[in-house]
């Protein structure tokens, strides 16, 4: 069971010559899902996005498993987003991209918290850790 499901619109430019969403665009869709889930305008979990932020949240690793082609469509696809791990200065976000209830992509990203001034890792705060772990698949 996902912690949160967010609708993600597809763009015509996401498609390749075969008419389906390109693998590079898939990683962009994961980013969009992550931002919508973790940086909610009303109650963000993570520090502000932007070069002027004291702490940056950087992608350290991406793993993507393609299960089914995603053809272009006007209706948004669903992105299920959960957090499976929080350790020190990093955490893992898991995703499933679905079209009409069918899993098309399973993926994960490891994100690292980094001090913008020094470039060194900075630990998650207890509040961030608690809120991220509330997005664990079995948290509900």
PDB file of C-alpha atoms in Angstrom, residues 4-134:
ATOM      1  CA  UNK A   4       0.704   8.710  -0.921  1.00  0.00           C
ATOM      2  CA  UNK A   5      -0.563   8.653  -4.502  1.00  0.00           C
ATOM      3  CA  UNK A   6      -0.077  11.706  -6.687  1.00  0.00           C
ATOM      4  CA  UNK A   7      -1.383  12.287 -10.219  1.00  0.00           C
ATOM      5  CA  UNK A   8       1.365  13.055 -12.719  1.00  0.00           C
ATOM      6  CA  UNK A   9       0.489  14.581 -16.095  1.00  0.00           C
ATOM      7  CA  UNK A  10       2.361  13.424 -19.174  1.00  0.00           C
ATOM      8  CA  UNK A  11       3.680  15.834 -21.771  1.00  0.00           C
ATOM      9  CA  UNK A  12       3.841  15.158 -25.485  1.00  0.00           C
ATOM     10  CA  UNK A  13       7.585  15.862 -25.271  1.00  0.00           C
ATOM     11  CA  UNK A  14       7.962  12.909 -22.848  1.00  0.00           C
ATOM     12  CA  UNK A  15       7.437  10.551 -25.790  1.00  0.00           C
ATOM     13  CA  UNK A  16      10.096   9.139 -28.061  1.00  0.00           C
ATOM     14  CA  UNK A  17       9.962   8.078 -31.714  1.00  0.00           C
ATOM     15  CA  UNK A  18       8.074   4.900 -30.728  1.00  0.00           C
ATOM     16  CA  UNK A  19       5.241   6.953 -29.239  1.00  0.00           C
ATOM     17  CA  UNK A  20       5.781   5.879 -25.656  1.00  0.00           C
ATOM     18  CA  UNK A  21       7.245   7.700 -22.657  1.00  0.00           C
ATOM     19  CA  UNK A  22      11.032   7.657 -22.970  1.00  0.00           C
ATOM     20  CA  UNK A  23      13.191   6.175 -20.220  1.00  0.00           C
ATOM     21  CA  UNK A  24      14.821   9.559 -19.534  1.00  0.00           C
ATOM     22  CA  UNK A  25      11.385  11.144 -19.137  1.00  0.00           C
ATOM     23  CA  UNK A  26      10.481   8.419 -16.628  1.00  0.00           C
ATOM     24  CA  UNK A  27      13.183   9.692 -14.271  1.00  0.00           C
ATOM     25  CA  UNK A  28      11.677  13.174 -14.647  1.00  0.00           C
ATOM     26  CA  UNK A  29       8.260  11.775 -13.706  1.00  0.00           C
ATOM     27  CA  UNK A  30       9.816  10.247 -10.575  1.00  0.00           C
ATOM     28  CA  UNK A  31      11.246  13.640  -9.685  1.00  0.00           C
ATOM     29  CA  UNK A  32       7.847  15.274 -10.157  1.00  0.00           C
ATOM     30  CA  UNK A  33       6.193  12.668  -7.924  1.00  0.00           C
ATOM     31  CA  UNK A  34       8.863  13.099  -5.253  1.00  0.00           C
ATOM     32  CA  UNK A  35       8.530  16.888  -5.234  1.00  0.00           C
ATOM     33  CA  UNK A  36       4.736  16.725  -5.005  1.00  0.00           C
ATOM     34  CA  UNK A  37       4.933  14.224  -2.133  1.00  0.00           C
ATOM     35  CA  UNK A  38       7.741  15.764  -0.051  1.00  0.00           C
ATOM     36  CA  UNK A  39       7.527  19.482  -0.799  1.00  0.00           C
ATOM     37  CA  UNK A  40       3.802  20.103  -0.391  1.00  0.00           C
ATOM     38  CA  UNK A  41       3.179  23.872  -0.535  1.00  0.00           C
ATOM     39  CA  UNK A  42       1.196  23.869   2.709  1.00  0.00           C
ATOM     40  CA  UNK A  43       3.350  21.520   4.798  1.00  0.00           C
ATOM     41  CA  UNK A  44       6.700  20.518   3.250  1.00  0.00           C
ATOM     42  CA  UNK A  45       8.700  17.722   4.846  1.00  0.00           C
ATOM     43  CA  UNK A  46      12.021  18.723   3.306  1.00  0.00           C
ATOM     44  CA  UNK A  47      13.966  22.035   3.354  1.00  0.00           C
ATOM     45  CA  UNK A  48      13.085  24.560   0.652  1.00  0.00           C
ATOM     46  CA  UNK A  49      14.178  23.722  -2.874  1.00  0.00           C
ATOM     47  CA  UNK A  50      16.591  26.267  -4.263  1.00  0.00           C
ATOM     48  CA  UNK A  51      20.222  27.271  -4.445  1.00  0.00           C
ATOM     49  CA  UNK A  52      19.807  29.633  -1.479  1.00  0.00           C
ATOM     50  CA  UNK A  53      18.670  26.850   0.872  1.00  0.00           C
ATOM     51  CA  UNK A  54      21.109  25.942   3.693  1.00  0.00           C
ATOM     52  CA  UNK A  55      20.512  22.236   3.105  1.00  0.00           C
ATOM     53  CA  UNK A  56      20.223  20.575  -0.281  1.00  0.00           C
ATOM     54  CA  UNK A  57      18.501  17.259  -0.941  1.00  0.00           C
ATOM     55  CA  UNK A  58      20.517  15.541  -3.679  1.00  0.00           C
ATOM     56  CA  UNK A  59      19.921  12.324  -5.603  1.00  0.00           C
ATOM     57  CA  UNK A  60      22.648   9.816  -4.739  1.00  0.00           C
ATOM     58  CA  UNK A  61      21.237   6.801  -6.590  1.00  0.00           C
ATOM     59  CA  UNK A  62      18.389   5.898  -8.951  1.00  0.00           C
ATOM     60  CA  UNK A  63      17.170   2.393  -9.698  1.00  0.00           C
ATOM     61  CA  UNK A  64      14.450   1.928 -12.306  1.00  0.00           C
ATOM     62  CA  UNK A  65      12.654  -1.247 -13.378  1.00  0.00           C
ATOM     63  CA  UNK A  66      10.490  -0.975 -16.472  1.00  0.00           C
ATOM     64  CA  UNK A  67       7.538  -3.385 -16.398  1.00  0.00           C
ATOM     65  CA  UNK A  68       5.307  -2.073 -19.172  1.00  0.00           C
ATOM     66  CA  UNK A  69       5.358   0.645 -21.830  1.00  0.00           C
ATOM     67  CA  UNK A  70       3.593   3.887 -20.985  1.00  0.00           C
ATOM     68  CA  UNK A  71       1.927   5.307 -24.087  1.00  0.00           C
ATOM     69  CA  UNK A  72       1.129   8.996 -24.289  1.00  0.00           C
ATOM     70  CA  UNK A  73      -2.227   9.885 -22.800  1.00  0.00           C
ATOM     71  CA  UNK A  74      -4.035  13.052 -21.826  1.00  0.00           C
ATOM     72  CA  UNK A  75      -5.150  11.752 -18.435  1.00  0.00           C
ATOM     73  CA  UNK A  76      -2.493  11.781 -15.708  1.00  0.00           C
ATOM     74  CA  UNK A  77      -0.859   8.595 -14.525  1.00  0.00           C
ATOM     75  CA  UNK A  78      -0.684   7.668 -10.840  1.00  0.00           C
ATOM     76  CA  UNK A  79       2.570   7.726  -8.911  1.00  0.00           C
ATOM     77  CA  UNK A  80       2.595   5.826  -5.640  1.00  0.00           C
ATOM     78  CA  UNK A  81       5.301   7.229  -3.373  1.00  0.00           C
ATOM     79  CA  UNK A  82       6.605   5.795  -0.110  1.00  0.00           C
ATOM     80  CA  UNK A  83       9.754   5.969   2.003  1.00  0.00           C
ATOM     81  CA  UNK A  84      11.372   2.630   2.844  1.00  0.00           C
ATOM     82  CA  UNK A  85      14.478   3.727   4.698  1.00  0.00           C
ATOM     83  CA  UNK A  86      15.924   6.651   6.695  1.00  0.00           C
ATOM     84  CA  UNK A  87      19.511   6.429   7.890  1.00  0.00           C
ATOM     85  CA  UNK A  88      21.742   9.274   9.071  1.00  0.00           C
ATOM     86  CA  UNK A  89      21.872  11.800   6.237  1.00  0.00           C
ATOM     87  CA  UNK A  90      19.966   9.805   3.609  1.00  0.00           C
ATOM     88  CA  UNK A  91      16.633   8.213   2.847  1.00  0.00           C
ATOM     89  CA  UNK A  92      15.134   6.002   0.143  1.00  0.00           C
ATOM     90  CA  UNK A  93      11.991   6.934  -1.783  1.00  0.00           C
ATOM     91  CA  UNK A  94      10.176   4.105  -3.579  1.00  0.00           C
ATOM     92  CA  UNK A  95       7.812   4.617  -6.504  1.00  0.00           C
ATOM     93  CA  UNK A  96       5.328   2.736  -8.615  1.00  0.00           C
ATOM     94  CA  UNK A  97       4.030   4.417 -11.763  1.00  0.00           C
ATOM     95  CA  UNK A  98       0.625   3.066 -12.746  1.00  0.00           C
ATOM     96  CA  UNK A  99      -1.601   3.382 -15.779  1.00  0.00           C
ATOM     97  CA  UNK A 100      -5.182   2.261 -15.243  1.00  0.00           C
ATOM     98  CA  UNK A 101      -4.082   0.348 -12.137  1.00  0.00           C
ATOM     99  CA  UNK A 102      -1.278  -1.564 -13.894  1.00  0.00           C
ATOM    100  CA  UNK A 103       2.271  -1.157 -12.645  1.00  0.00           C
ATOM    101  CA  UNK A 104       4.455   0.159 -15.470  1.00  0.00           C
ATOM    102  CA  UNK A 105       7.540   1.252 -13.535  1.00  0.00           C
ATOM    103  CA  UNK A 106       8.980   0.397 -10.134  1.00  0.00           C
ATOM    104  CA  UNK A 107      11.821   2.606  -8.965  1.00  0.00           C
ATOM    105  CA  UNK A 108      13.708   3.972  -6.012  1.00  0.00           C
ATOM    106  CA  UNK A 109      15.946   6.931  -5.332  1.00  0.00           C
ATOM    107  CA  UNK A 110      18.384   7.385  -2.494  1.00  0.00           C
ATOM    108  CA  UNK A 111      18.452  11.026  -1.459  1.00  0.00           C
ATOM    109  CA  UNK A 112      21.236  12.623   0.576  1.00  0.00           C
ATOM    110  CA  UNK A 113      20.962  15.674   2.801  1.00  0.00           C
ATOM    111  CA  UNK A 114      23.952  17.951   2.143  1.00  0.00           C
ATOM    112  CA  UNK A 115      25.108  21.167   3.777  1.00  0.00           C
ATOM    113  CA  UNK A 116      25.063  23.705   0.931  1.00  0.00           C
ATOM    114  CA  UNK A 117      28.078  25.631   2.230  1.00  0.00           C
ATOM    115  CA  UNK A 118      30.412  22.686   2.842  1.00  0.00           C
ATOM    116  CA  UNK A 119      29.046  19.958   0.576  1.00  0.00           C
ATOM    117  CA  UNK A 120      29.198  17.563   3.514  1.00  0.00           C
ATOM    118  CA  UNK A 121      26.359  15.265   4.573  1.00  0.00           C
ATOM    119  CA  UNK A 122      24.008  16.602   7.224  1.00  0.00           C
ATOM    120  CA  UNK A 123      21.813  14.326   9.297  1.00  0.00           C
ATOM    121  CA  UNK A 124      18.060  14.273   8.994  1.00  0.00           C
ATOM    122  CA  UNK A 125      16.408  16.085  11.875  1.00  0.00           C
ATOM    123  CA  UNK A 126      14.257  13.962  14.215  1.00  0.00           C
ATOM    124  CA  UNK A 127      11.146  15.700  12.810  1.00  0.00           C
ATOM    125  CA  UNK A 128      12.158  14.991   9.183  1.00  0.00           C
ATOM    126  CA  UNK A 129      12.912  11.372  10.034  1.00  0.00           C
ATOM    127  CA  UNK A 130       9.556  10.942  11.782  1.00  0.00           C
ATOM    128  CA  UNK A 131       7.618  12.540   8.939  1.00  0.00           C
ATOM    129  CA  UNK A 132       9.477  10.540   6.283  1.00  0.00           C
ATOM    130  CA  UNK A 133       8.902   7.278   8.126  1.00  0.00           C
ATOM    131  CA  UNK A 134       5.205   8.140   8.274  1.00  0.00           C
TER     132      UNK A 134
END
